[in-house]
XYZ file of C-alpha atoms in Angstrom:
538
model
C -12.905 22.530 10.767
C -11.710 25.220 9.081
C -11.278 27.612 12.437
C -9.643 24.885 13.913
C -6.681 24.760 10.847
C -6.537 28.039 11.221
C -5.889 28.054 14.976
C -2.927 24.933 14.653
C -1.661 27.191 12.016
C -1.099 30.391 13.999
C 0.061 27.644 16.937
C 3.424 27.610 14.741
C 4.896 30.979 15.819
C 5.101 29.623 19.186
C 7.988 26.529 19.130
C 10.978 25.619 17.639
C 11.722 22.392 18.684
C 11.071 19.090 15.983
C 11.145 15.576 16.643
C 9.799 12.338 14.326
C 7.161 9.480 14.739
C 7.371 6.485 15.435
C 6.801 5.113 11.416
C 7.471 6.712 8.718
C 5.212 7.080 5.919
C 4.356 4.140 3.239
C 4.572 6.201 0.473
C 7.123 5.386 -2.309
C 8.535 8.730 -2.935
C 8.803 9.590 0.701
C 11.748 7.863 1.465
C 13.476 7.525 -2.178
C 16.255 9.471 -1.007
C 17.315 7.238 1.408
C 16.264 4.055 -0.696
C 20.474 3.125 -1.328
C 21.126 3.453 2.395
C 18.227 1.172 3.290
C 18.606 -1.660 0.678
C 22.294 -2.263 1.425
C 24.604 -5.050 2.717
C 25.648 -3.042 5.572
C 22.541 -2.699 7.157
C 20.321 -5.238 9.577
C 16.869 -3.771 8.618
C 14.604 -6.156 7.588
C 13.251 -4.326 4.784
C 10.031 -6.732 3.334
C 8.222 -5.420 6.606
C 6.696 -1.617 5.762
C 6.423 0.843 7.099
C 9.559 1.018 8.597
C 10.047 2.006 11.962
C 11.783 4.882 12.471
C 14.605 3.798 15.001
C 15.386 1.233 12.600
C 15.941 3.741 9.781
C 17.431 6.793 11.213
C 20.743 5.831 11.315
C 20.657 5.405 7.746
C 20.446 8.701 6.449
C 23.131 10.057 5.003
C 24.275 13.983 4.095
C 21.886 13.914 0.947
C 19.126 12.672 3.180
C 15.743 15.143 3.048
C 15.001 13.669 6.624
C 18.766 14.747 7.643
C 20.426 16.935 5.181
C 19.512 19.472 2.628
C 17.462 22.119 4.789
C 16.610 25.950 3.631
C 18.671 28.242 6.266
C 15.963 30.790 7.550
C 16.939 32.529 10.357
C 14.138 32.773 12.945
C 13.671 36.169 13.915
C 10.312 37.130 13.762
C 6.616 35.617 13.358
C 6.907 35.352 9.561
C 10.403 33.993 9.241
C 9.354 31.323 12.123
C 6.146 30.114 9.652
C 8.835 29.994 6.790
C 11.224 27.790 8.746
C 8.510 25.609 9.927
C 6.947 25.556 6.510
C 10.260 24.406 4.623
C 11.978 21.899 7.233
C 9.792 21.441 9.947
C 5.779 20.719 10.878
C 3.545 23.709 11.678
C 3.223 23.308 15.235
C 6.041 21.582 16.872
C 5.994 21.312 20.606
C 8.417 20.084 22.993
C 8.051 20.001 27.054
C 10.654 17.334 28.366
C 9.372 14.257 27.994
C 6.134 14.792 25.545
C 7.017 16.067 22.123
C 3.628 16.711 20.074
C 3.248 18.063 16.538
C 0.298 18.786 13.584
C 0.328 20.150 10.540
C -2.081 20.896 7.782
C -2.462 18.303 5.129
C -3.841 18.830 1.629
C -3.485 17.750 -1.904
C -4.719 20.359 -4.787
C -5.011 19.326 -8.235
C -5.601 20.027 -11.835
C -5.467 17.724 -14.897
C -6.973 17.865 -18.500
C -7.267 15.324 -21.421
C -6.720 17.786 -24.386
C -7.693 14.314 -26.140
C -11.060 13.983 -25.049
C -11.284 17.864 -23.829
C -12.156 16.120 -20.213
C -10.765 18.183 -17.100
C -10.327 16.527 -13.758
C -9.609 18.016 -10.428
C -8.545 17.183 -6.788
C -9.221 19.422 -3.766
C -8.080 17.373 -0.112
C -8.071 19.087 3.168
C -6.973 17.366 6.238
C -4.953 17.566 9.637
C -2.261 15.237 10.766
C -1.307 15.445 14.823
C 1.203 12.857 16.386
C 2.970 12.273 19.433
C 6.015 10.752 21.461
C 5.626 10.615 25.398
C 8.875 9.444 26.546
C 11.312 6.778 24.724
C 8.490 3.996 24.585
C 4.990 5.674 23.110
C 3.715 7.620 20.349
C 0.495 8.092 18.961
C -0.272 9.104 15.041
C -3.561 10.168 13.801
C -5.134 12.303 11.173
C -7.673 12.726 8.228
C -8.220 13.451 4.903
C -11.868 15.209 3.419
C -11.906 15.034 -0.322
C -13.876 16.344 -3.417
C -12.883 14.959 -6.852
C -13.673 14.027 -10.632
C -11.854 11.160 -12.865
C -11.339 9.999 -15.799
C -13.826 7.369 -17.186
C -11.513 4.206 -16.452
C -11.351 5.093 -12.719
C -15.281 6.421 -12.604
C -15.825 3.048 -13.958
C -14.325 1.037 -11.762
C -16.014 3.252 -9.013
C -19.608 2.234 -10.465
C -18.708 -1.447 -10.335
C -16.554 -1.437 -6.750
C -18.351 1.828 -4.978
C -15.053 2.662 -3.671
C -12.169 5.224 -4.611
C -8.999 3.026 -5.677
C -7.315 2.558 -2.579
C -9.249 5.163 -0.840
C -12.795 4.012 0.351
C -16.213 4.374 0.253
C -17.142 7.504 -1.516
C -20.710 9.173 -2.358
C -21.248 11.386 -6.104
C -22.273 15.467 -5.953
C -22.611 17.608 -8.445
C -25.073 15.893 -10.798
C -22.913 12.822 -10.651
C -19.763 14.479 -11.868
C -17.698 13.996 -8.427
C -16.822 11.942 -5.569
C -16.789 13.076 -1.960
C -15.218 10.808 0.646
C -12.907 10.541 3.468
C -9.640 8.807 4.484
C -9.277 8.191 8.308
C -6.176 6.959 9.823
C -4.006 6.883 13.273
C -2.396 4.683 15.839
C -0.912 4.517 18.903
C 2.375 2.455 19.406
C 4.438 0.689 22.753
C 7.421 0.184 22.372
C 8.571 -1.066 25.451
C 12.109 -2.691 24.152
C 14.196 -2.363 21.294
C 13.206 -5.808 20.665
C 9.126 -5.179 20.212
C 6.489 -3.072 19.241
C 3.050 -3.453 19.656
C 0.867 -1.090 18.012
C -3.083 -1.277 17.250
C -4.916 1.058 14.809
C -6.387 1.922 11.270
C -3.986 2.329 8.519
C -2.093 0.088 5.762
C 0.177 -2.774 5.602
C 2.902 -3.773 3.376
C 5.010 -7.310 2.568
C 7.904 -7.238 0.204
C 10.527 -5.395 -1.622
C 8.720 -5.318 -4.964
C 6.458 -1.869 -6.454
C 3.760 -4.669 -6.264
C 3.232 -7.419 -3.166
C 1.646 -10.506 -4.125
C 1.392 -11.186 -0.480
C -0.049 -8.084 1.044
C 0.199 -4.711 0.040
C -1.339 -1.446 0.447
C -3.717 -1.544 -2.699
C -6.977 -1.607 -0.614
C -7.986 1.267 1.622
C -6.997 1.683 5.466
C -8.702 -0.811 7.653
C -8.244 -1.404 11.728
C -5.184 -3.881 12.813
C -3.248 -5.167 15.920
C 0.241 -6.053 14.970
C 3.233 -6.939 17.087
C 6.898 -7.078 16.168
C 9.824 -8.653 17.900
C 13.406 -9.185 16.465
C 16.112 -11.293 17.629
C 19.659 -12.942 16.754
C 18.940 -12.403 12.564
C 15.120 -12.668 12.986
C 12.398 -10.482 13.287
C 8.380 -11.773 13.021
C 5.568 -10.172 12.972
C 2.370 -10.669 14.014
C -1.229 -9.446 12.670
C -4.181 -9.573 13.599
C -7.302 -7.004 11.317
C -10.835 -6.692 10.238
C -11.824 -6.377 6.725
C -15.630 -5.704 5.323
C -17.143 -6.598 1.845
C -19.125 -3.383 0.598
C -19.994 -5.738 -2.401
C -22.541 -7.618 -0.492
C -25.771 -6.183 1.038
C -25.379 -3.835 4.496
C -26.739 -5.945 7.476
C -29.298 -2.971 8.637
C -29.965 -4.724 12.127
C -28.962 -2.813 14.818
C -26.958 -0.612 12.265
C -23.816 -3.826 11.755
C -23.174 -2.078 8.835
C -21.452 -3.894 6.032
C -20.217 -7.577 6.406
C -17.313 -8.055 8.376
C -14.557 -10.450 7.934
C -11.130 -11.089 10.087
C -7.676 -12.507 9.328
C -4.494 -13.492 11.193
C -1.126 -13.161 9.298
C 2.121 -14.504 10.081
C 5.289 -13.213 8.918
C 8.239 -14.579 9.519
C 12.141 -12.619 8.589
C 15.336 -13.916 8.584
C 18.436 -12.518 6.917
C 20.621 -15.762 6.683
C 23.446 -13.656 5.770
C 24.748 -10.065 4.613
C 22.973 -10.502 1.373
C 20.190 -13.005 1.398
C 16.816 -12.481 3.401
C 14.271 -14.922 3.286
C 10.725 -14.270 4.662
C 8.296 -17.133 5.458
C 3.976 -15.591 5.072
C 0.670 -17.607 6.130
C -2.553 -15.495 6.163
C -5.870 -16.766 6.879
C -9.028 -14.770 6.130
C -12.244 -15.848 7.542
C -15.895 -14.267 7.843
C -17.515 -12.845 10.784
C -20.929 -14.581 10.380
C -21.670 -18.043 8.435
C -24.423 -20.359 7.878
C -25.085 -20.837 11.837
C -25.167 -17.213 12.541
C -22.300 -14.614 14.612
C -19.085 -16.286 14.543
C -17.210 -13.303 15.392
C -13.601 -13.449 15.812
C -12.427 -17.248 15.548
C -10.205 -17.006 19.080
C -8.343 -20.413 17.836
C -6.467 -18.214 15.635
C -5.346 -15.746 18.263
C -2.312 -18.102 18.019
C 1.333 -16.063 17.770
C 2.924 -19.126 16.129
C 3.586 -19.498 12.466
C 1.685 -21.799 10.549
C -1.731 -21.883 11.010
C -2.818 -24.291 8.360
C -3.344 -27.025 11.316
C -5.391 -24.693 13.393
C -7.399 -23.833 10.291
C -7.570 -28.033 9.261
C -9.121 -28.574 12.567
C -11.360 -26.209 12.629
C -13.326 -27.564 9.226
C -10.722 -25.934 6.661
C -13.912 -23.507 5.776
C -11.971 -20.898 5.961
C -9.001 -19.426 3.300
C -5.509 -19.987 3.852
C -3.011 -18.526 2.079
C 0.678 -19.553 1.823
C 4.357 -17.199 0.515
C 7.666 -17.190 0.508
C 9.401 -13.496 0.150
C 13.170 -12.996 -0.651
C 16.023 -10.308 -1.177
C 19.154 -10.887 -2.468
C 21.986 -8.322 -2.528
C 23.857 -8.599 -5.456
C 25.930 -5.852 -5.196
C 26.037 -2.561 -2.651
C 23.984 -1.100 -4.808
C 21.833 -3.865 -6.289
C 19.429 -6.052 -5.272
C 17.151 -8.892 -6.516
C 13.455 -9.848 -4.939
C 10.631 -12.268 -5.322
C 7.658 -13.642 -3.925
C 5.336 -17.011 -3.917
C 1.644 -17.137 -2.838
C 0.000 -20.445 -3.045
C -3.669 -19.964 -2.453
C -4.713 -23.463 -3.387
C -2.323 -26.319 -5.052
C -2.977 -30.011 -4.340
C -0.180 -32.108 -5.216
C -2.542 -35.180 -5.705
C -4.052 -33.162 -8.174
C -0.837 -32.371 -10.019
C 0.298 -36.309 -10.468
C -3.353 -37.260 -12.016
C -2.541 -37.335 -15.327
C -4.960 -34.938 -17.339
C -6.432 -33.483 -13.905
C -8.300 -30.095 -14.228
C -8.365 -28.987 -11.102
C -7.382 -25.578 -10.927
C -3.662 -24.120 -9.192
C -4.120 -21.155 -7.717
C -0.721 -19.217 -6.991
C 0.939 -16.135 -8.036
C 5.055 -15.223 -8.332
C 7.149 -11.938 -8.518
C 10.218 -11.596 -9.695
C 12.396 -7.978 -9.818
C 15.535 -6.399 -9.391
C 17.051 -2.689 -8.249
C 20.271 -0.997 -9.136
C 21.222 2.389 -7.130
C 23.648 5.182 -8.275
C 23.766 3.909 -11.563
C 27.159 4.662 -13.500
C 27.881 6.346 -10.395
C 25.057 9.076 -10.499
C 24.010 9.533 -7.469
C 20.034 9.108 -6.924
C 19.859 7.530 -9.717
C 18.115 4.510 -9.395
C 16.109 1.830 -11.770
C 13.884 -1.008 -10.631
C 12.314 -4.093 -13.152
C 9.697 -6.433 -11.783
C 7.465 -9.278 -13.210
C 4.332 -10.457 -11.708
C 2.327 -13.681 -12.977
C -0.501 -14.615 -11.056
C -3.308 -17.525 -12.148
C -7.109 -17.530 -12.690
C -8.962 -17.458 -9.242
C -6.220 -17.016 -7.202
C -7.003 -14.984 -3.637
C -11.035 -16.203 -4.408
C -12.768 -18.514 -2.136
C -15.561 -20.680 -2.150
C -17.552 -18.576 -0.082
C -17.284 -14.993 -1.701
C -17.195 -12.870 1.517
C -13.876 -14.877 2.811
C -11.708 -13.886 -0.941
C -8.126 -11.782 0.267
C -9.943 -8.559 -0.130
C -11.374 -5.623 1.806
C -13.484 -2.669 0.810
C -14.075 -3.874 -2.576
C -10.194 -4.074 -3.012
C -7.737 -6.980 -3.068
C -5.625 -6.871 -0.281
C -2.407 -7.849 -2.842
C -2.362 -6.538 -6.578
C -5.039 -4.381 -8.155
C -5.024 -6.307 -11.119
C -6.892 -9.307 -8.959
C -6.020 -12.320 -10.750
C -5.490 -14.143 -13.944
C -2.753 -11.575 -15.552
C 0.848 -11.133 -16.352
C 2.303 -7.958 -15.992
C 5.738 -5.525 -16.490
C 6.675 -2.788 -14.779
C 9.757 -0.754 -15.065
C 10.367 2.774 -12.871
C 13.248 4.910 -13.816
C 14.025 7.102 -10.424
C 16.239 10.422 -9.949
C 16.208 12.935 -6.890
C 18.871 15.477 -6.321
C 18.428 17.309 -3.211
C 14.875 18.635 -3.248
C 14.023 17.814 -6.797
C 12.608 14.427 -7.868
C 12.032 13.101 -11.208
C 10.182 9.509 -11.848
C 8.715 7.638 -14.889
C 6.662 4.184 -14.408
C 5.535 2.086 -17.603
C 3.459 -0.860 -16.871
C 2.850 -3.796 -19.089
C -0.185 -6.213 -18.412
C -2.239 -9.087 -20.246
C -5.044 -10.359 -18.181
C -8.061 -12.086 -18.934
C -11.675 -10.575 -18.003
C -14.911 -10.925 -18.355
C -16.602 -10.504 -20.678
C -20.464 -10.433 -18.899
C -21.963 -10.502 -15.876
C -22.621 -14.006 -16.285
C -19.143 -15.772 -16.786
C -15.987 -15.945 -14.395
C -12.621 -16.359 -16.137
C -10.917 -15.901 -12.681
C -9.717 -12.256 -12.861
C -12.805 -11.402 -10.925
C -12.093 -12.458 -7.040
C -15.146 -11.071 -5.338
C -17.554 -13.770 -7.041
C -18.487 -16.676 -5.355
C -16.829 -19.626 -7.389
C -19.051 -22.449 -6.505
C -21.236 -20.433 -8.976
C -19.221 -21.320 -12.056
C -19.197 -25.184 -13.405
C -16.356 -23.792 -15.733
C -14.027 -23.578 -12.656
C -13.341 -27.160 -12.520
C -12.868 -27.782 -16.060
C -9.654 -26.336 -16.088
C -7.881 -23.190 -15.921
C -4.960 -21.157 -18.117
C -3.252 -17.952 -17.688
C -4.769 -15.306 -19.449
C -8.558 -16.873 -20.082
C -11.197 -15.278 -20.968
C -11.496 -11.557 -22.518
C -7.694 -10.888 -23.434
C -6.823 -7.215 -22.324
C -3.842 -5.359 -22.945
C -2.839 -2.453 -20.906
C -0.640 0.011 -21.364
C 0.694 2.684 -18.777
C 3.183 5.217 -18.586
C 3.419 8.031 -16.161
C 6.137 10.467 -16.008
C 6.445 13.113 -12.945
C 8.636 15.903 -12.041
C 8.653 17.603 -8.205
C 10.247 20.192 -6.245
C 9.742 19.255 -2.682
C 8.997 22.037 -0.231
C 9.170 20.255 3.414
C 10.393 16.857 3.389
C 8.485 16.069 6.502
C 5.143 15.745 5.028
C 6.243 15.621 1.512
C 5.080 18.662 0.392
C 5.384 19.235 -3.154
C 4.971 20.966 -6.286
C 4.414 18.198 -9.024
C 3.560 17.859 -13.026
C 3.118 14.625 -14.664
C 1.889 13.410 -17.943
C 0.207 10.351 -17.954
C -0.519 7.932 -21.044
C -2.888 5.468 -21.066
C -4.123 2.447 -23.207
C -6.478 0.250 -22.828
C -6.873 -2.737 -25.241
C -9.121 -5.345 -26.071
C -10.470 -7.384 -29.424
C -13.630 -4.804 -29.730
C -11.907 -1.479 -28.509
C -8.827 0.203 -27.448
C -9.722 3.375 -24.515
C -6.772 6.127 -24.445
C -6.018 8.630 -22.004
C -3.414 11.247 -22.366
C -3.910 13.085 -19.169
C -1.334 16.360 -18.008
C -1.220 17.191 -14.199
C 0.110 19.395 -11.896
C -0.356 19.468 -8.228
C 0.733 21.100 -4.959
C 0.174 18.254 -1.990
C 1.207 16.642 1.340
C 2.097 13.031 -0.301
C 2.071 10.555 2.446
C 0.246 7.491 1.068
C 0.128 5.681 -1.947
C -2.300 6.283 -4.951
C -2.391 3.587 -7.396
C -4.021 4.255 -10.519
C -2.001 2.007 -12.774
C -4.733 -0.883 -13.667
């Protein structure tokens, strides 16, 4: 592996040329510079669909744009003034030939941190490769890897033990006595485009509904998993269409003929339409089903190979075994430069229920609520963003534990599960290539206490174990927890392309409940490709 780095690496000297893929990125800070062009009245993009696809965004950028804008002048005279240029503005080995543009680059993420608090260090080393692709007007490809060795702190270890997964990041195995994690991220596509009115692209990566930090109807909390999604706009409409696999690490590997873990499969349905300049209104229906029941295979349920939105029917006729899940997403653009969002999942309300006076049986749904201001007092890149998420006990579980709105161990919307209220509020500034960001989030949930009860924050048990789930439900049951966490960061970035960076952060962390109260106060610094999300705020 290493050879072959070495070889793409030396590949550089040879080209010139630089093109761009066919999506960009889901990573927050990737795009931030652009964030005011893209959440604007003036614009048709329906933003609550991520990633964005990149001939929907490129007309966006404007002179400040890293993707545009804002480039080191090197000239390009000889081999070591040709790696500079590439390394600042460009991808290591760009090549062009008419109609196939291909490029690759080196990924990596190196980092150090240390709780002077609890004299803990904690480290990062990631190595990987990234290679895409555009052959002609209509196809691209996008594929790559990441091979990682790291340490924790104790929170995160923790929730390793329980979930035997990295947050967001997959299955992992420990070296070193115990005191690390190795594991690896794969993840790639290919993509048709054969109109400016769809794209149809199959392959392993993340997902993401909303305008929000957080998506209560899908986000990219859990780790990459295989999809097929389609996309087609029209008039003020565009829908998507997807179609993935999921497995359950909690439950025990099916070792015949090497099946590996338990599979499960979903269809999702997502429906855009901006009803004017400033309001956008999305319509969601997700239904999650397992790959083998009670009678044996099942496999993938071809009855919800159906394109059309709502599959509730479909799902009703088939035995309603399965788990449906309901939301509504909006946008409203209050000003150029401001915006408000929300979202509604309904998991399980029954109306009947609701009118019985004294009922107890338990509502499952979740809403979000937030709002974004750009160029505040007319600073340019400055940019602020509130948001409130409320979500109740047992929401995204199921009856049958292997069919819960999860995969690898991971809910597939917030990482706080269910059965919590939470605050977060991000403070945002980038000028040219430097970037500076603090987070704080807020959140009360209620857990469990042990092994034995379910309060409903936990969404991988199987609730037909626990009586106490029909006696009735409120917010915040169980084991109250308070949590409490603040991150601040400051980057230079190097090559906007693959968001390379030089970053240091301080992160505070508190962790509160009626018997203890765990703090971290962690400093970092780092030197990294950034191209996916890393949530480590729970």
């Amino acid at each position: 592996m290493r050879s072959s780095i070495t070889y793409i690496f030396f590949l550089s000297v040879l080209t010139t040329a630089f093109g761009q893929s066919r999506f960009s990125p889901l990573e927050r800070q990737y795009l931030l510079s652009e964030e005011a062009s893209i959440h604007s009245k003036e614009n048709k993009l329906h933003t609550s669909i991520q990633p964005y696809f990149l001939n929907e965004t490129k007309d966006l950028f404007d002179s400040d744009s890293l993707r545009d804008g804002v480039k080191y002048t090197i000239q390009r005279e000889n081999f070591f003034t040709r790696i500079a240029d590439n390394f600042a503005n460009n991808y290591l080995v760009p090549i062009d030939s008419g109609i196939v543009s291909i490029r690759a680059t080196p990924l990596f993420d190196l980092e150090l941190q240390f709780d002077p608090s609890k004299k803990k260090q904690y480290y990062r080393n990631t190595r990987g490769i990234l290679i895409y692709g555009d052959f002609g007007q209509k196809f691209s490809f996008y594929t790559g890897f990441f091979e990682n060795q790291a340490s924790f702190p104790d929170y995160i270890n923790t929730f390793i033990d329980s979930n035997l997964v990295i947050p967001g990041q997959g299955l992992t195995k420990t070296f070193k006595d115990n005191k690390g994690q190795d594991f690896g991220i794969p993840f790639g596509y290919v993509c048709y485009a054969p109109s400016r009115f769809l794209t149809v692209q199959f392959g392993q990566d993340k997902n993401f509904i909303g305008n929000g930090y957080r998506s209560l109807l899908r986000s990219d909390n859990s780790t990459n998993n295989p999809f097929f999604k389609i996309q087609t706009s029209f008039w003020h409409v565009k829908y998507m269409i997807l179609y993935e696999q999921f497995q359950d690490a909690h439950a025990e590997q099916i070792t015949v003929l090497g099946k590996g873990y338990p599979k499960k499969y979903s269809t999702t349905h997502y429906l855009s339409w901006k009803v004017n300049k400033s309001l956008d209104i999305g319509l969601f229906e997700s239904i999650i089903w397992q790959a083998a029941d009670s009678t044996g295979s099942r496999g993938f349920d071809w009855a919800y190979l159906n394109p059309v939105i709502f599959l509730r029917p479909t799902e009703f006729y088939n035995g309603s075994a399965d788990n449906a899940l309901l939301g509504i997403n909006f946008k409203y653009q209050i000003l150029h430069n401001m915006y408000a969002y929300g979202q509604f999942i309904l998991d399980d309300l029954k109306f009947d229920e609701l009118k019985k006076k004294g009922s107890q049986y338990p509502q499952k749904y979740g809403f979000q609520l937030g709002a974004r201001y750009f160029n505040i007092a007319k600073i340019k890149g400055l940019a602020v963003q509130a948001e409130f998420n409320y979500v109740t006990p047992y929401t995204y579980t199921h009856r049958y534990a292997l069919q819960n709105y999860s995969h690898y161990n991971q809910s597939l919307a917030h990482p706080q599960n269910a059965n919590f209220i939470e605050w977060v509020g991000i403070l945002d500034y980038n000028k040219k290539r430097w970037s500076i960001s603090n987070r704080i989030v807020y959140c009360n949930y209620g857990a469990d206490k042990t092994a034995a009860t379910n309060y409903g924050h936990n969404i991988f048990a199987d609730i037909r174990e626990y009586p106490n789930y029909y006696q009735g439900t409120t917010i915040l049951q169980g084991y109250k927890t308070t949590l409490i966490y603040n991150t601040f960061t400051a980057a230079y970035i190097i090559n906007p392309k693959v968001n390379m960076r030089f970053e240091a952060s301080f992160t505070f962390r508190s962790q509160k409940t009626a018997d203890s109260n765990d703090i971290d106060k962690i400093f970092g610094f780092s030197f990294k490709t950034a191209l996916f999300n890393k949530y480590y705020d729970f």
